[in-house]
Coordinates of C-alpha atoms and ligand atoms in Angstrom, one line a residue:
M8 CA 20.4 -4.6 -13.9
S9 CA 21.0 -1.0 -14.2
F10 CA 21.1 1.3 -11.4
Q11 CA 20.4 4.3 -13.7
N12 CA 17.1 3.0 -14.8
P13 CA 13.8 3.5 -12.7
V14 CA 12.3 0.7 -11.5
F15 CA 8.7 0.0 -12.4
I16 CA 7.8 -2.5 -9.8
P17 CA 5.0 -1.9 -7.0
G18 CA 7.6 -1.6 -4.3
P19 CA 10.4 -0.7 -3.4
T20 CA 10.3 2.4 -5.4
N21 CA 12.2 4.8 -6.6
M22 CA 14.1 6.8 -4.0
P23 CA 14.4 10.9 -4.6
E24 CA 17.7 11.7 -3.9
A25 CA 17.0 13.9 -1.0
L26 CA 15.4 11.2 0.8
R27 CA 18.6 8.9 0.0
R28 CA 20.8 11.6 1.8
A29 CA 18.3 12.0 4.7
C30 CA 18.8 8.2 5.3
D31 CA 22.2 8.6 5.5
M32 CA 23.2 9.5 9.0
P33 CA 26.0 9.1 11.3
A34 CA 25.4 7.0 14.3
L35 CA 23.3 9.0 16.7
D36 CA 22.3 8.0 20.4
H37 CA 18.7 7.3 20.3
R38 CA 18.6 7.9 24.2
S39 CA 19.8 11.7 23.3
P40 CA 17.3 14.4 23.0
L41 CA 18.4 14.3 19.0
F42 CA 16.2 11.5 18.8
G43 CA 13.0 13.2 19.6
E44 CA 14.0 15.9 16.9
I45 CA 13.4 13.0 14.3
L46 CA 11.0 11.1 15.9
Q47 CA 8.3 13.5 16.7
P48 CA 8.2 15.1 13.3
A49 CA 8.2 11.7 11.6
L50 CA 5.3 10.7 13.8
A51 CA 3.4 14.2 13.0
G52 CA 4.0 14.0 9.4
V53 CA 2.5 10.3 9.0
K54 CA -0.7 11.7 10.8
K55 CA -0.9 14.3 8.0
V56 CA -0.8 12.2 5.4
L57 CA -3.1 9.6 7.1
K58 CA -5.4 12.5 7.4
T59 CA -5.7 11.4 11.0
E60 CA -5.8 13.7 14.5
L61 CA -7.4 10.9 16.3
A62 CA -4.7 8.0 15.9
E63 CA -1.6 7.4 17.3
V64 CA 1.1 6.4 14.9
F65 CA 3.7 3.5 15.4
L66 CA 7.1 2.9 13.6
F67 CA 8.8 -0.4 13.7
P68 CA 11.8 -1.7 12.3
S69 CA 9.8 -4.2 10.1
T70 CA 7.9 -4.0 7.0
G71 CA 4.2 -3.8 6.0
T72 CA 3.7 -7.3 7.0
G73 CA 5.1 -6.7 10.8
G74 CA 2.4 -3.5 10.4
W75 CA -0.2 -6.4 9.8
E76 CA 1.0 -8.7 12.7
T77 CA 1.0 -5.3 15.0
A78 CA -2.8 -4.5 14.3
I79 CA -4.0 -7.9 14.8
S80 CA -1.9 -8.9 18.0
N81 CA -2.5 -5.7 20.3
T82 CA -6.2 -6.0 19.5
L83 CA -7.5 -9.4 19.4
S84 CA -7.5 -12.8 21.2
R85 CA -7.0 -16.3 19.9
G86 CA -10.3 -17.4 18.8
D87 CA -11.9 -14.1 17.7
K88 CA -13.8 -14.1 14.7
I89 CA -12.9 -11.8 11.9
L90 CA -14.2 -10.9 8.3
A91 CA -12.0 -10.6 5.5
A92 CA -12.3 -10.7 1.5
R93 CA -9.8 -12.7 -0.7
N94 CA -9.2 -11.1 -4.1
G95 CA -5.4 -11.3 -4.4
M96 CA -2.2 -12.4 -3.0
F97 CA -2.0 -9.7 -0.4
S98 CA -5.3 -10.1 1.1
H99 CA -4.5 -13.8 1.3
R100 CA -1.7 -13.4 3.1
W101 CA -2.9 -11.3 5.7
I102 CA -5.7 -14.0 6.0
D103 CA -3.2 -16.5 6.3
M104 CA -1.3 -14.6 9.0
C105 CA -4.6 -14.3 11.2
Q106 CA -5.3 -17.9 10.7
R107 CA -1.8 -18.8 11.8
H108 CA -2.7 -16.4 15.0
G109 CA -5.4 -18.8 15.7
L110 CA -8.1 -16.2 14.7
K111 CA -11.2 -17.7 12.8
V112 CA -11.6 -15.8 9.6
E113 CA -14.7 -15.6 7.8
V114 CA -13.3 -15.5 4.3
V115 CA -15.4 -14.0 1.5
E116 CA -13.8 -15.3 -1.8
A117 CA -13.9 -12.5 -4.7
P118 CA -12.5 -12.9 -7.9
W119 CA -9.0 -11.6 -8.6
G120 CA -9.5 -8.6 -10.5
T121 CA -12.7 -7.2 -8.4
G122 CA -12.7 -5.1 -5.4
L123 CA -13.7 -5.9 -1.9
P124 CA -17.5 -6.7 -1.9
A125 CA -18.9 -4.0 0.4
D126 CA -22.6 -5.3 0.2
C127 CA -21.5 -8.8 0.9
Y128 CA -19.9 -7.5 4.1
E129 CA -23.1 -5.7 5.0
E130 CA -25.1 -8.9 4.6
I131 CA -22.5 -10.8 7.2
L132 CA -22.3 -7.9 9.5
T133 CA -26.0 -7.6 9.6
A134 CA -26.6 -11.2 10.1
D135 CA -23.8 -11.3 13.0
T136 CA -26.3 -10.2 15.9
N137 CA -24.5 -11.1 18.7
H138 CA -21.4 -9.3 17.2
E139 CA -19.0 -12.0 17.4
I140 CA -16.8 -10.5 14.5
K141 CA -14.3 -8.5 16.3
A142 CA -12.5 -7.3 13.0
V143 CA -13.1 -6.6 9.7
L144 CA -9.9 -6.6 7.1
A145 CA -9.8 -4.4 4.0
T146 CA -6.8 -4.4 1.5
H147 CA -7.4 -0.9 0.0
N148 CA -5.1 -1.6 -2.8
E149 CA -4.7 -5.3 -4.0
T150 CA -1.1 -5.1 -5.1
A151 CA -1.3 -8.4 -6.9
T152 CA -3.9 -7.5 -9.4
G153 CA -4.0 -3.6 -9.5
V154 CA -7.4 -3.3 -7.7
K155 CA -8.6 -0.6 -5.4
S156 CA -11.4 -1.2 -3.1
D157 CA -13.9 1.5 -1.5
I158 CA -12.8 1.8 2.2
A159 CA -15.8 4.2 2.6
A160 CA -18.2 1.7 1.5
V161 CA -16.8 -0.7 4.3
R162 CA -17.5 2.0 6.4
R163 CA -20.9 2.3 5.4
A164 CA -21.3 -1.5 5.6
L165 CA -20.3 -1.4 9.2
N166 CA -22.4 1.4 10.0
A167 CA -25.7 0.4 8.0
A168 CA -25.3 -3.1 10.2
K169 CA -24.7 -0.9 13.1
H170 CA -21.8 -3.4 13.7
P171 CA -18.9 -2.6 16.3
A172 CA -16.2 -4.4 14.8
L173 CA -12.7 -2.6 14.2
L174 CA -12.0 -1.8 10.7
F175 CA -8.2 -2.8 9.9
V176 CA -6.9 -1.3 6.5
D177 CA -4.0 -2.6 4.4
G178 CA -2.9 0.6 2.9
V179 CA 0.6 -0.4 1.8
S180 CA 0.4 0.0 -1.4
S181 CA -2.1 3.1 -1.2
I182 CA -1.3 5.4 1.4
A183 CA 0.9 8.5 0.1
S184 CA 0.0 7.5 -3.4
M185 CA -3.9 7.3 -3.2
D186 CA -6.4 9.2 -1.3
F187 CA -6.4 7.8 2.4
R188 CA -8.8 9.2 4.9
M189 CA -8.1 7.4 8.1
D190 CA -10.5 9.7 10.4
E191 CA -13.3 10.1 7.9
W192 CA -13.5 6.6 7.1
G193 CA -13.3 5.4 10.5
V194 CA -10.3 3.2 10.0
D195 CA -9.3 1.9 13.2
A196 CA -5.6 0.4 11.9
A197 CA -3.9 1.8 8.9
V198 CA -0.9 -0.1 8.0
T199 CA 1.8 0.8 5.6
G200 CA 5.7 0.2 5.0
S201 CA 8.3 2.9 4.1
Q202 CA 9.4 1.5 0.8
K203 CA 6.1 1.9 -1.1
G204 CA 4.4 5.7 -1.5
F205 CA 6.9 7.0 0.9
M206 CA 9.5 6.6 -1.5
L207 CA 12.2 5.3 1.4
P208 CA 14.2 2.1 1.7
P209 CA 12.2 -0.9 3.1
G210 CA 12.8 -1.3 6.7
L211 CA 9.9 0.5 8.6
A212 CA 6.5 -0.6 9.3
I213 CA 4.0 2.4 9.7
I214 CA 1.1 1.9 11.5
A215 CA -1.6 3.9 13.1
L216 CA -4.3 2.8 15.6
S217 CA -7.4 4.7 16.5
P218 CA -8.6 5.5 20.2
K219 CA -11.2 2.5 19.7
A220 CA -8.4 0.2 18.5
Q221 CA -6.1 1.6 21.5
A222 CA -9.0 0.5 23.9
E223 CA -8.3 -3.1 22.9
V224 CA -4.8 -3.4 23.4
E225 CA -5.2 -4.1 27.3
S226 CA -7.6 -7.1 26.9
A227 CA -6.3 -8.3 23.7
R228 CA -4.6 -11.7 24.4
L229 CA -2.7 -12.6 21.5
P230 CA 1.4 -13.0 22.4
R231 CA 3.5 -10.1 21.2
T232 CA 6.7 -8.6 22.4
F233 CA 8.6 -7.1 19.6
F234 CA 5.3 -5.7 18.3
D235 CA 3.7 -4.3 21.6
V236 CA 2.4 -1.0 21.5
R237 CA 2.3 -0.4 24.7
D238 CA 5.9 -0.5 25.5
M239 CA 6.3 1.8 22.3
M240 CA 3.7 4.4 23.8
K241 CA 5.8 4.3 27.1
A242 CA 9.0 5.0 25.2
Y243 CA 7.2 7.7 23.2
A244 CA 6.2 9.6 25.9
S245 CA 10.1 10.4 26.8
N246 CA 11.1 10.8 23.5
A247 CA 12.7 7.2 23.5
Y248 CA 12.3 3.7 22.0
P249 CA 11.7 0.4 23.6
Y250 CA 15.0 -1.1 21.5
T251 CA 17.3 0.6 19.0
P252 CA 15.4 2.2 16.4
A253 CA 15.9 2.6 12.5
V254 CA 17.2 6.4 12.9
G255 CA 18.0 6.9 9.5
L256 CA 14.8 5.4 7.9
M257 CA 12.7 7.4 10.4
N258 CA 14.7 10.6 9.4
G259 CA 13.7 9.8 5.5
L260 CA 10.5 9.5 7.0
K261 CA 10.3 12.8 8.4
Q262 CA 11.6 14.2 5.1
S263 CA 9.2 12.1 3.0
C264 CA 6.4 13.5 4.9
D265 CA 7.8 17.2 4.5
M266 CA 8.3 16.3 0.3
L267 CA 4.7 14.7 0.2
L268 CA 3.1 17.8 2.0
A269 CA 4.8 20.4 0.1
E270 CA 3.6 18.8 -3.1
G271 CA 0.3 18.6 -1.6
L272 CA -1.3 15.6 -1.1
E273 CA -4.2 16.4 -3.3
N274 CA -1.3 17.2 -6.1
V275 CA 0.5 13.6 -5.3
F276 CA -2.8 11.6 -6.0
A277 CA -3.3 13.6 -9.0
R278 CA 0.1 12.8 -10.2
H279 CA -0.5 9.1 -9.4
H280 CA -3.7 9.2 -11.4
R281 CA -2.3 10.9 -14.5
I282 CA 0.6 8.5 -14.9
A283 CA -1.8 5.8 -14.2
E284 CA -4.2 7.2 -16.8
G285 CA -1.3 7.2 -19.3
V286 CA -0.2 3.4 -18.5
R287 CA -4.0 2.5 -19.0
A288 CA -3.9 4.3 -22.2
A289 CA -0.7 2.5 -23.6
V290 CA -2.5 -0.9 -22.3
R291 CA -5.6 -0.2 -24.5
A292 CA -3.3 0.6 -27.5
W293 CA -1.4 -2.6 -27.3
G294 CA -4.9 -4.5 -27.3
L295 CA -4.0 -6.0 -24.1
E296 CA -6.3 -6.1 -20.7
L297 CA -5.8 -5.2 -17.2
C298 CA -6.4 -7.7 -14.7
A299 CA -8.9 -5.1 -12.9
R300 CA -12.2 -5.7 -14.4
T301 CA -13.9 -2.4 -14.4
P302 CA -12.7 1.1 -14.1
D303 CA -14.1 1.9 -10.6
V304 CA -11.4 -0.4 -9.2
Y305 CA -8.4 0.9 -11.4
S306 CA -5.5 1.4 -9.2
D307 CA -3.5 4.8 -9.6
S308 CA -0.3 2.8 -8.1
V309 CA 0.0 -0.3 -10.0
S310 CA -1.5 -1.8 -13.0
A311 CA -1.7 -5.7 -13.6
I312 CA -1.9 -6.3 -17.4
R313 CA -2.9 -9.6 -18.7
T314 CA -1.0 -11.1 -21.6
P315 CA -2.3 -13.6 -24.5
E316 CA -3.1 -17.0 -24.0
G317 CA 0.0 -19.1 -24.4
F318 CA 2.5 -16.4 -23.3
N319 CA 4.3 -16.7 -20.2
A320 CA 4.6 -13.1 -18.7
N321 CA 7.4 -14.0 -16.2
D322 CA 9.4 -13.9 -19.8
L323 CA 8.7 -10.6 -20.5
V324 CA 9.8 -9.5 -17.0
T325 CA 12.9 -11.9 -17.1
H326 CA 13.7 -10.5 -20.7
A327 CA 13.3 -6.7 -19.6
A328 CA 15.5 -7.3 -16.8
A329 CA 18.0 -9.0 -18.8
K330 CA 18.2 -7.1 -21.7
Y331 CA 17.2 -3.6 -20.9
G332 CA 17.9 -3.4 -17.2
V333 CA 14.6 -2.6 -16.6
A334 CA 12.3 -4.3 -13.4
F335 CA 8.7 -5.0 -14.0
G336 CA 6.7 -7.1 -11.3
V337 CA 5.6 -10.6 -11.9
G338 CA 2.5 -12.2 -11.3
L339 CA 1.7 -13.5 -7.9
G340 CA -0.4 -16.5 -7.2
E341 CA -3.4 -17.2 -9.1
V342 CA -2.5 -14.7 -12.0
A343 CA 1.2 -16.0 -12.0
G344 CA 2.6 -16.2 -15.5
K345 CA -0.6 -14.6 -16.8
V346 CA -0.1 -11.0 -15.7
F347 CA 3.0 -8.8 -15.6
R348 CA 2.7 -5.7 -13.2
I349 CA 3.8 -2.2 -14.0
G350 CA 4.3 -0.2 -10.8
H351 CA 3.9 3.5 -11.1
L352 CA 3.9 4.5 -7.5
G353 CA 6.3 6.8 -5.5
S354 CA 8.7 9.0 -7.0
L355 CA 7.8 9.2 -10.8
T356 CA 7.1 11.7 -13.5
D357 CA 5.4 11.2 -16.7
V358 CA 8.9 11.3 -18.5
M359 CA 10.2 8.2 -16.5
M360 CA 6.7 6.6 -16.9
L361 CA 7.3 7.0 -20.8
S362 CA 10.6 5.2 -20.7
G363 CA 9.0 2.2 -18.8
L364 CA 6.0 1.7 -21.6
A365 CA 8.9 2.1 -24.2
T366 CA 10.8 -0.5 -22.5
A367 CA 7.7 -2.8 -22.2
E368 CA 6.9 -2.3 -25.9
M369 CA 10.7 -3.3 -26.8
A370 CA 10.4 -6.5 -24.7
M371 CA 6.9 -7.6 -25.9
A372 CA 8.1 -7.2 -29.4
D373 CA 11.4 -9.2 -28.8
L374 CA 9.4 -12.0 -27.5
G375 CA 7.2 -11.7 -30.2
L376 CA 4.0 -10.3 -29.2
N377 CA 2.0 -8.6 -31.8
I378 CA 2.7 -4.7 -30.7
K379 CA 3.5 -1.9 -32.5
L380 CA 6.6 0.1 -31.3
G381 CA 5.3 3.6 -30.1
S382 CA 1.8 2.5 -29.7
G383 CA 1.4 2.7 -26.0
V384 CA 3.8 5.1 -25.7
A385 CA 2.0 7.7 -28.1
A386 CA -1.0 7.0 -26.1
A387 CA 0.2 7.9 -22.8
Q388 CA 2.0 10.7 -24.5
E389 CA -1.3 12.1 -25.3
V390 CA -2.7 11.8 -21.7
Y391 CA 0.3 13.5 -20.3
R392 CA 0.4 16.3 -22.7
S393 CA -3.1 16.9 -22.3
D394 CA -4.9 20.1 -20.8
I395 CA -6.0 18.3 -17.5
A396 CA -2.2 17.0 -17.1
I397 CA -1.1 20.8 -17.5
A398 CA -3.9 22.1 -15.0
S399 CA -3.0 19.3 -12.3
K400 CA 1.1 20.2 -12.9
E401 CA 0.6 24.2 -12.4
A402 CA -1.7 23.4 -9.1
A403 CA 1.7 21.7 -7.9
Ligands
PLP510 C1 3.8 -4.7 -0.4 C2 2.7 -5.0 0.2 C3 2.6 -5.8 1.5 C4 3.6 -6.3 2.2 O1 4.4 -5.4 2.7 P1 6.0 -5.8 3.2 O2 6.6 -4.7 3.3 O3 6.5 -6.3 1.8 O4 6.1 -6.6 4.4 C5 1.4 -5.9 2.1 N1 0.3 -5.5 1.6 C6 0.3 -4.8 0.4 C7 -1.1 -4.3 -0.5 C8 1.6 -4.4 -0.2 O5 1.5 -4.0 -1.5

């Protein structure tokens, strides 16, 4: 691997130099007032990125997975029923976690490559007249398949069924890269980590709980200690922390939010969309197909690309790493060996993306796929030099 090359995996993502520096701090006494000067702006910044004024943000030394556990363990009790769709590896893992916590999960199986079936949720929620379902899980962006789901539609399904269940959203690979509206969509728990859209090293679970979710914390019976938000809330009140915080990462998070807000969230989303459109144009030029079945579910943060029958997509990932020092993502679960993934989120420019596409072409050609060198790059170049691209850059 070369540390000069960008990575094209859907997390951890490339880190801007300024953020790496922000994480590199001398030891700091977290019981001193200095800590509050890092904690408070980091919490305020995350709220802006999540577009919430109502929710409370919690930062744990952990990862997105710890964020899932924070959401469920603070609001639910053993035996509670929850509703979730499985359309990829990440939604599967959250379901698995819930089951291991003794929750009863009604699983809606959705084909990998499709989005969350909100209409199916509505049917199930409408039929649940006794309101036994306590929470609905939604993976905003299924990183395994490069599929985004419509969270607003899930909220509409809950409202149409007049159902009081909590709405928990895994936004690990969407938040800070794709439009996310916590308050407007009535999201009760939003979960992410530091190493994706926030462009930081791994190590922080970032989670936000709505007032409605917070109201469940006292009566929830699932065991929790490290992830108990009550301890965190009590400590926050005096600019403190219940244990030793990951201060460097939190300082990085404060800077990351500043950086995202300075670019402008809508510009950040437009940049991700433009870069993703270039990748998709390249995939078409190669004559390959995305795992995502329809344009309405195309993800702007990751593309999972199907390779031809009989070709092991993992070989491409291994070869690109060994020969060119460039990282792409392997296929996971059901699509292991059938897709490779190009992560295109975080700190990325059109020019960086072109280098990734050029590398993918070389690797595919080396391994005998019928790819014309430069074909995907040229298709992406046309997207990146188009008027839309220029207009959105000027806005930034
Ligand atoms: C990366 C990812 C996770 C897991 O996060 P970790 O930080 O690795 O624990 C969960 N969900 C989605 C959608 C992801 O992309």
